[in-house]
Short mmCIF file of C-alpha atoms and ligand atoms in Angstrom, two decimals:
data_model
loop_
_atom_site.label_atom_id
_atom_site.label_comp_id
_atom_site.label_asym_id
_atom_site.label_seq_id
_atom_site.Cartn_x
_atom_site.Cartn_y
_atom_site.Cartn_z
CA UNK A 1 0.00 38.96 -2.94
CA UNK A 2 -1.13 38.71 -6.51
CA UNK A 3 -4.51 36.81 -6.93
CA UNK A 4 -4.54 33.92 -9.41
CA UNK A 5 -4.97 35.13 -12.91
CA UNK A 6 -5.47 33.23 -15.88
CA UNK A 7 -2.90 35.93 -17.79
CA UNK A 8 0.45 36.55 -16.42
CA UNK A 9 1.88 39.98 -17.22
CA UNK A 10 4.39 39.91 -20.06
CA UNK A 11 7.93 39.65 -19.40
CA UNK A 12 9.76 42.36 -18.20
CA UNK A 13 12.84 44.22 -20.13
CA UNK A 14 14.99 41.88 -18.07
CA UNK A 15 13.68 39.09 -19.79
CA UNK A 16 12.22 37.74 -16.54
CA UNK A 17 8.51 36.03 -16.59
CA UNK A 18 6.40 35.57 -14.13
CA UNK A 19 3.35 32.96 -13.16
CA UNK A 20 1.35 32.88 -10.07
CA UNK A 21 -1.54 30.35 -8.49
CA UNK A 22 -3.36 30.07 -5.36
CA UNK A 23 -3.90 27.76 -2.72
CA UNK A 24 -7.29 25.77 -2.58
CA UNK A 25 -9.19 23.97 0.24
CA UNK A 26 -11.41 20.94 -0.43
CA UNK A 27 -14.62 22.07 0.60
CA UNK A 28 -16.69 18.58 0.24
CA UNK A 29 -15.25 14.88 -0.95
CA UNK A 30 -11.67 14.54 0.38
CA UNK A 31 -11.02 10.68 0.30
CA UNK A 32 -14.18 9.64 -1.51
CA UNK A 33 -12.68 11.34 -4.56
CA UNK A 34 -10.21 8.64 -4.55
CA UNK A 35 -13.20 6.24 -5.35
CA UNK A 36 -15.01 8.22 -8.01
CA UNK A 37 -17.21 10.23 -5.97
CA UNK A 38 -17.28 13.79 -6.35
CA UNK A 39 -15.73 16.57 -4.57
CA UNK A 40 -15.89 20.46 -4.17
CA UNK A 41 -12.52 22.66 -3.71
CA UNK A 42 -12.65 26.60 -3.30
CA UNK A 43 -9.81 28.85 -4.18
CA UNK A 44 -7.62 30.57 -1.51
CA UNK A 45 -6.94 34.06 -3.01
CA UNK A 46 -4.63 35.88 -0.59
CA UNK A 47 -2.43 32.39 -0.03
CA UNK A 48 -0.27 32.24 -3.06
CA UNK A 49 3.05 31.53 -5.14
CA UNK A 50 4.75 33.54 -7.73
CA UNK A 51 7.47 32.26 -10.02
CA UNK A 52 9.77 34.13 -11.42
CA UNK A 53 11.70 33.24 -14.96
CA UNK A 54 14.81 33.84 -16.83
CA UNK A 55 17.04 32.34 -19.37
CA UNK A 56 19.78 31.10 -17.56
CA UNK A 57 23.40 33.05 -18.55
CA UNK A 58 25.45 29.92 -17.37
CA UNK A 59 24.79 26.62 -19.21
CA UNK A 60 22.91 24.89 -15.96
CA UNK A 61 19.64 25.77 -14.32
CA UNK A 62 19.32 27.27 -11.20
CA UNK A 63 16.30 27.24 -8.45
CA UNK A 64 15.87 29.57 -5.90
CA UNK A 65 13.41 28.72 -2.81
CA UNK A 66 12.72 28.61 1.03
CA UNK A 67 13.36 24.73 0.34
CA UNK A 68 16.69 24.71 -1.69
CA UNK A 69 18.72 27.29 -3.75
CA UNK A 70 21.01 26.06 -6.05
CA UNK A 71 21.61 23.52 -9.20
CA UNK A 72 18.63 21.18 -10.65
CA UNK A 73 20.96 18.84 -10.65
CA UNK A 74 21.79 19.05 -6.91
CA UNK A 75 17.85 19.30 -6.12
CA UNK A 76 17.10 17.18 -3.09
CA UNK A 77 14.08 15.15 -3.12
CA UNK A 78 11.22 17.55 -2.00
CA UNK A 79 12.58 19.52 -5.08
CA UNK A 80 11.42 16.71 -7.23
CA UNK A 81 7.82 17.70 -7.88
CA UNK A 82 9.33 21.30 -8.78
CA UNK A 83 12.15 20.05 -11.70
CA UNK A 84 9.57 17.51 -12.96
CA UNK A 85 7.01 20.37 -13.34
CA UNK A 86 9.72 22.97 -14.88
CA UNK A 87 10.97 20.31 -17.05
CA UNK A 88 7.51 19.16 -17.95
CA UNK A 89 6.65 22.88 -19.34
CA UNK A 90 9.93 23.30 -21.06
CA UNK A 91 8.89 20.23 -23.19
CA UNK A 92 5.36 21.61 -23.46
CA UNK A 93 7.12 24.53 -25.65
CA UNK A 94 9.06 22.59 -27.23
CA UNK A 95 12.32 23.79 -25.04
CA UNK A 96 12.91 20.88 -23.26
CA UNK A 97 16.93 21.86 -23.03
CA UNK A 98 16.64 25.61 -22.22
CA UNK A 99 18.40 26.47 -19.06
CA UNK A 100 16.66 28.37 -16.94
CA UNK A 101 16.90 30.72 -13.64
CA UNK A 102 13.81 30.09 -11.31
CA UNK A 103 12.72 32.15 -8.19
CA UNK A 104 9.65 30.51 -6.53
CA UNK A 105 8.14 32.67 -3.57
CA UNK A 106 4.78 30.86 -1.80
CA UNK A 107 3.09 32.04 1.15
CA UNK A 108 1.32 28.48 1.28
CA UNK A 109 2.56 26.42 4.27
CA UNK A 110 3.03 22.89 2.98
CA UNK A 111 1.67 19.34 4.09
CA UNK A 112 -1.33 21.31 5.47
CA UNK A 113 -3.46 19.90 2.53
CA UNK A 114 -4.11 23.68 0.71
CA UNK A 115 -2.58 22.49 -2.47
CA UNK A 116 0.82 24.02 -2.11
CA UNK A 117 3.12 21.36 -4.40
CA UNK A 118 0.25 22.31 -6.86
CA UNK A 119 0.28 26.00 -6.70
CA UNK A 120 4.28 26.02 -7.06
CA UNK A 121 4.00 23.78 -10.33
CA UNK A 122 1.10 25.68 -11.47
CA UNK A 123 2.96 29.10 -10.99
CA UNK A 124 6.61 27.49 -12.27
CA UNK A 125 4.36 26.58 -15.56
CA UNK A 126 2.99 30.10 -16.01
CA UNK A 127 5.91 31.43 -15.58
CA UNK A 128 7.48 29.50 -18.81
CA UNK A 129 4.72 29.67 -21.10
CA UNK A 130 4.79 33.52 -20.53
CA UNK A 131 8.66 33.29 -21.10
CA UNK A 132 7.72 31.90 -24.65
CA UNK A 133 5.11 34.36 -24.85
CA UNK A 134 2.11 31.85 -24.85
CA UNK A 135 -0.52 30.49 -22.74
CA UNK A 136 -1.22 27.16 -21.84
CA UNK A 137 -4.34 25.74 -22.52
CA UNK A 138 -6.23 24.44 -19.49
CA UNK A 139 -5.77 20.63 -20.27
CA UNK A 140 -1.85 21.22 -20.73
CA UNK A 141 -1.56 22.90 -17.70
CA UNK A 142 -3.06 20.12 -15.70
CA UNK A 143 -1.10 17.43 -17.52
CA UNK A 144 2.36 19.38 -16.31
CA UNK A 145 1.10 20.25 -12.67
CA UNK A 146 -0.26 16.35 -12.50
CA UNK A 147 3.39 15.32 -13.85
CA UNK A 148 4.85 17.29 -10.72
CA UNK A 149 1.94 16.08 -8.64
CA UNK A 150 2.66 12.36 -9.77
CA UNK A 151 6.38 13.05 -8.28
CA UNK A 152 5.03 14.58 -5.05
CA UNK A 153 1.96 12.62 -4.47
CA UNK A 154 1.87 9.00 -6.13
CA UNK A 155 -1.03 8.55 -7.54
CA UNK A 156 -3.20 11.93 -6.79
CA UNK A 157 -6.94 12.29 -7.33
CA UNK A 158 -6.13 15.44 -9.56
CA UNK A 159 -8.14 17.87 -8.14
CA UNK A 160 -5.14 20.06 -6.50
CA UNK A 161 -3.97 20.48 -10.03
CA UNK A 162 -7.40 22.07 -11.22
CA UNK A 163 -8.37 23.43 -8.08
CA UNK A 164 -4.92 25.85 -7.84
CA UNK A 165 -5.57 26.90 -11.57
CA UNK A 166 -9.26 27.80 -11.40
CA UNK A 167 -10.23 31.20 -9.71
CA UNK A 168 -14.05 29.94 -9.14
CA UNK A 169 -15.03 26.67 -6.54
CA UNK A 170 -15.15 23.57 -8.82
CA UNK A 171 -16.83 20.08 -8.82
CA UNK A 172 -14.58 17.91 -9.53
CA UNK A 173 -14.75 13.76 -10.22
CA UNK A 174 -12.69 11.18 -12.28
CA UNK A 175 -10.28 13.89 -13.55
CA UNK A 176 -12.65 16.70 -14.44
CA UNK A 177 -13.41 19.87 -12.87
CA UNK A 178 -16.69 22.30 -13.42
CA UNK A 179 -17.02 25.31 -12.13
CA UNK A 180 -19.75 26.02 -9.71
CA UNK A 181 -21.91 29.15 -9.79
CA UNK A 182 -21.54 30.88 -6.17
CA UNK A 183 -25.26 32.55 -5.24
CA UNK A 184 -23.98 34.21 -1.90
CA UNK A 185 -20.61 35.43 -0.72
CA UNK A 186 -19.04 33.12 1.40
CA UNK A 187 -16.57 34.06 3.84
CA UNK A 188 -14.59 30.90 5.53
CA UNK A 189 -11.66 30.68 8.22
CA UNK A 190 -8.98 28.36 7.86
CA UNK A 191 -7.37 27.05 11.13
CA UNK A 192 -3.81 25.58 10.57
CA UNK A 193 -3.61 23.04 13.57
CA UNK A 194 0.12 23.11 13.71
CA UNK A 195 0.56 19.92 12.55
CA UNK A 196 1.75 18.15 9.29
CA UNK A 197 -0.55 15.76 7.59
CA UNK A 198 0.58 13.00 5.67
CA UNK A 199 -1.92 12.79 2.61
CA UNK A 200 -0.51 9.24 1.27
CA UNK A 201 -0.59 7.75 4.85
CA UNK A 202 -4.36 9.37 5.80
CA UNK A 203 -4.61 7.82 2.08
CA UNK A 204 -3.41 4.17 2.77
CA UNK A 205 -5.41 4.17 6.42
CA UNK A 206 -8.62 4.88 4.90
CA UNK A 207 -7.96 1.99 2.24
CA UNK A 208 -6.97 -0.20 4.86
CA UNK A 209 -10.13 0.28 6.88
CA UNK A 210 -11.89 -0.19 3.39
CA UNK A 211 -10.18 -3.53 2.57
CA UNK A 212 -11.11 -4.67 6.32
CA UNK A 213 -15.14 -3.09 6.19
CA UNK A 214 -16.27 -3.18 2.75
CA UNK A 215 -19.90 -2.58 3.57
CA UNK A 216 -19.50 0.07 6.34
CA UNK A 217 -16.42 2.40 4.35
CA UNK A 218 -18.42 2.04 1.32
CA UNK A 219 -21.80 3.46 2.90
CA UNK A 220 -19.71 6.82 4.63
CA UNK A 221 -18.19 6.77 1.12
CA UNK A 222 -21.53 7.06 -0.38
CA UNK A 223 -22.81 9.57 2.32
CA UNK A 224 -19.88 11.58 1.68
CA UNK A 225 -20.90 11.93 -1.99
CA UNK A 226 -24.24 12.64 -1.38
CA UNK A 227 -23.21 15.40 0.90
CA UNK A 228 -21.31 16.89 -1.92
CA UNK A 229 -23.74 16.85 -4.54
CA UNK A 230 -26.29 18.62 -1.84
CA UNK A 231 -23.88 21.29 -1.13
CA UNK A 232 -22.85 22.38 -4.81
CA UNK A 233 -26.59 22.98 -4.93
CA UNK A 234 -26.62 24.97 -1.73
CA UNK A 235 -23.46 26.83 -2.75
CA UNK A 236 -25.53 28.03 -6.14
CA UNK A 237 -28.34 28.79 -4.09
CA UNK A 238 -26.35 30.73 -1.73
CA UNK A 239 -27.65 28.68 1.55
CA UNK A 240 -24.87 29.24 4.00
CA UNK A 241 -26.59 27.37 7.10
CA UNK A 242 -26.94 24.16 5.28
CA UNK A 243 -23.48 24.33 3.87
CA UNK A 244 -22.61 24.52 7.37
CA UNK A 245 -24.10 21.26 8.77
CA UNK A 246 -23.09 19.46 5.81
CA UNK A 247 -19.98 20.26 6.83
CA UNK A 248 -20.50 19.26 9.91
CA UNK A 249 -21.82 15.94 9.03
CA UNK A 250 -18.94 15.67 6.40
CA UNK A 251 -16.22 16.26 9.56
CA UNK A 252 -17.99 13.12 11.71
CA UNK A 253 -18.15 10.93 8.43
CA UNK A 254 -14.16 11.94 7.67
CA UNK A 255 -13.64 10.83 12.01
CA UNK A 256 -15.46 7.40 10.87
CA UNK A 257 -12.52 7.40 7.87
CA UNK A 258 -10.20 7.61 10.30
CA UNK A 259 -8.21 10.51 9.38
CA UNK A 260 -9.33 13.07 12.17
CA UNK A 261 -7.53 13.45 15.30
CA UNK A 262 -8.29 14.94 18.91
CA UNK A 263 -6.28 18.35 17.81
CA UNK A 264 -8.64 18.58 14.46
CA UNK A 265 -11.95 17.50 16.68
CA UNK A 266 -10.98 20.35 19.47
CA UNK A 267 -11.00 22.94 16.43
CA UNK A 268 -14.14 22.38 15.03
CA UNK A 269 -15.84 21.99 18.62
CA UNK A 270 -14.24 25.55 18.62
CA UNK A 271 -15.44 27.21 15.76
CA UNK A 272 -18.91 25.78 16.39
CA UNK A 273 -18.92 27.57 20.41
CA UNK A 274 -17.75 30.18 18.12
CA UNK A 275 -20.79 31.18 16.29
CA UNK A 276 -19.69 28.94 12.49
CA UNK A 277 -22.65 27.98 10.58
CA UNK A 278 -20.17 24.63 10.13
CA UNK A 279 -16.77 23.20 10.25
CA UNK A 280 -14.05 20.27 9.42
CA UNK A 281 -10.69 19.40 8.19
CA UNK A 282 -10.09 19.81 4.76
CA UNK A 283 -7.50 17.58 2.82
CA UNK A 284 -5.96 14.69 3.52
CA UNK A 285 -6.33 15.07 7.54
CA UNK A 286 -4.25 14.01 10.35
CA UNK A 287 -3.07 16.84 10.36
CA UNK A 288 -3.10 20.34 8.26
CA UNK A 289 -5.94 22.21 8.43
CA UNK A 290 -9.97 22.83 9.67
CA UNK A 291 -11.79 25.37 7.19
CA UNK A 292 -15.12 26.94 9.37
CA UNK A 293 -17.71 29.17 7.59
CA UNK A 294 -18.54 31.99 9.02
CA UNK A 295 -21.73 34.42 8.62
CA UNK A 296 -19.95 37.44 7.30
CA UNK A 297 -16.69 39.33 7.62
CA UNK A 298 -17.13 40.25 11.48
CA UNK A 299 -18.38 36.92 12.58
CA UNK A 300 -14.96 35.94 10.38
CA UNK A 301 -12.69 37.99 12.68
CA UNK A 302 -14.35 36.56 16.25
CA UNK A 303 -14.15 33.22 14.52
CA UNK A 304 -10.66 33.47 13.82
CA UNK A 305 -9.71 34.54 17.08
CA UNK A 306 -11.78 31.64 18.90
CA UNK A 307 -9.92 28.95 16.50
CA UNK A 308 -6.25 30.61 17.60
CA UNK A 309 -7.54 30.82 21.27
CA UNK A 310 -8.21 27.31 20.86
CA UNK A 311 -4.72 26.14 20.00
CA UNK A 312 -4.54 27.51 15.83
CA UNK A 313 -1.00 28.57 15.37
CA UNK A 314 -2.38 30.74 12.23
CA UNK A 315 -5.54 31.21 10.47
CA UNK A 316 -6.74 32.82 7.13
CA UNK A 317 -9.63 34.57 6.37
CA UNK A 318 -10.59 33.91 2.30
CA UNK A 319 -14.14 35.07 0.27
CA UNK A 320 -15.71 33.29 -2.19
CA UNK A 321 -17.56 35.59 -4.67
CA UNK A 322 -20.70 35.20 -5.80
CA UNK A 323 -20.75 34.87 -9.38
O1 PMV B 401 -4.17 17.38 1.32
P1 PMV B 401 -4.42 17.66 -0.22
O2 PMV B 401 -5.26 18.51 -0.09
O3 PMV B 401 -3.75 17.55 -0.93
O4 PMV B 401 -6.04 16.57 -0.67
C1 PMV B 401 -5.91 15.19 -0.39
C2 PMV B 401 -7.11 14.83 -0.93
C3 PMV B 401 -7.52 13.50 -0.79
O5 PMV B 401 -8.78 13.33 -1.58
C4 PMV B 401 -7.50 12.54 0.72
C5 PMV B 401 -6.35 12.38 -2.01
C6 PMV B 401 -6.39 12.80 -3.22
O6 PMV B 401 -6.05 12.73 -3.93
O7 PMV B 401 -7.58 13.44 -3.72
#
């Protein structure tokens, strides 16, 4: 799988243009970010999506993907974000009525908190830009992807749309993203819990808890914000041990918000027992994935094995490179 790139290759002789995007994992600040707190996300290079696009010889737009193959007009509801992203991208290149053939190949599992819908929309938008021999400005790309995300998730904070488009870790707050300098290489193992997470349900649950007990939930959100900003400094200085202990504290706090479950807790315990510096659920929770920080590549291999032995149907290892 192609790593995310800001510049996609030029259209082929057959007139096919491509776009790529990678998955993401939230390292700190999920849920708190919904209330204006900062969050940190890391790119998952190697877990990506590719979109191939060309002008349609027929007077209709066709989409081919794992989920659906057929005309855009007959696409089922789960394809709504893709169609919305495609139309927004075509409008952004002043070609709103263009009919195209779109092929989407994604290695990113959906509903696992890995940003699959935002990554698909990003790859599609980049392919559209490439078809027109242009590149979208960051803000334009972000708006297109947010239009698709609004169809997918209602009112997303916007962190996914930035995180899948930026090649380095980001600190995100109230709509804005900045790249974080990385002091030392970080190796993460991501473990799938095997269960879908519903971000909308998790976000709704936190909101209900906050309405019922504003001071307790407010204090939890404030502490998550502190952890996030402290972790930004740790990433800059390359302090793995402290990042790990902050991950464990964040996982406990997220449990207090009601978004963990016994499967996620068991994977975090297994990661700690296997020598991870720390581990936590990532993204909306109530299913989805656990992210664990390993000491190095060798430790990551052992960690991945331990997480699979603890019930994770699959794991991925990913690195965040120093800058
Ligand atoms: O489940 P994901 O990775 O899409 O992350 C959702 C992150 C939340 O903070 C829970 C919601 C949001 O919109 O930021």
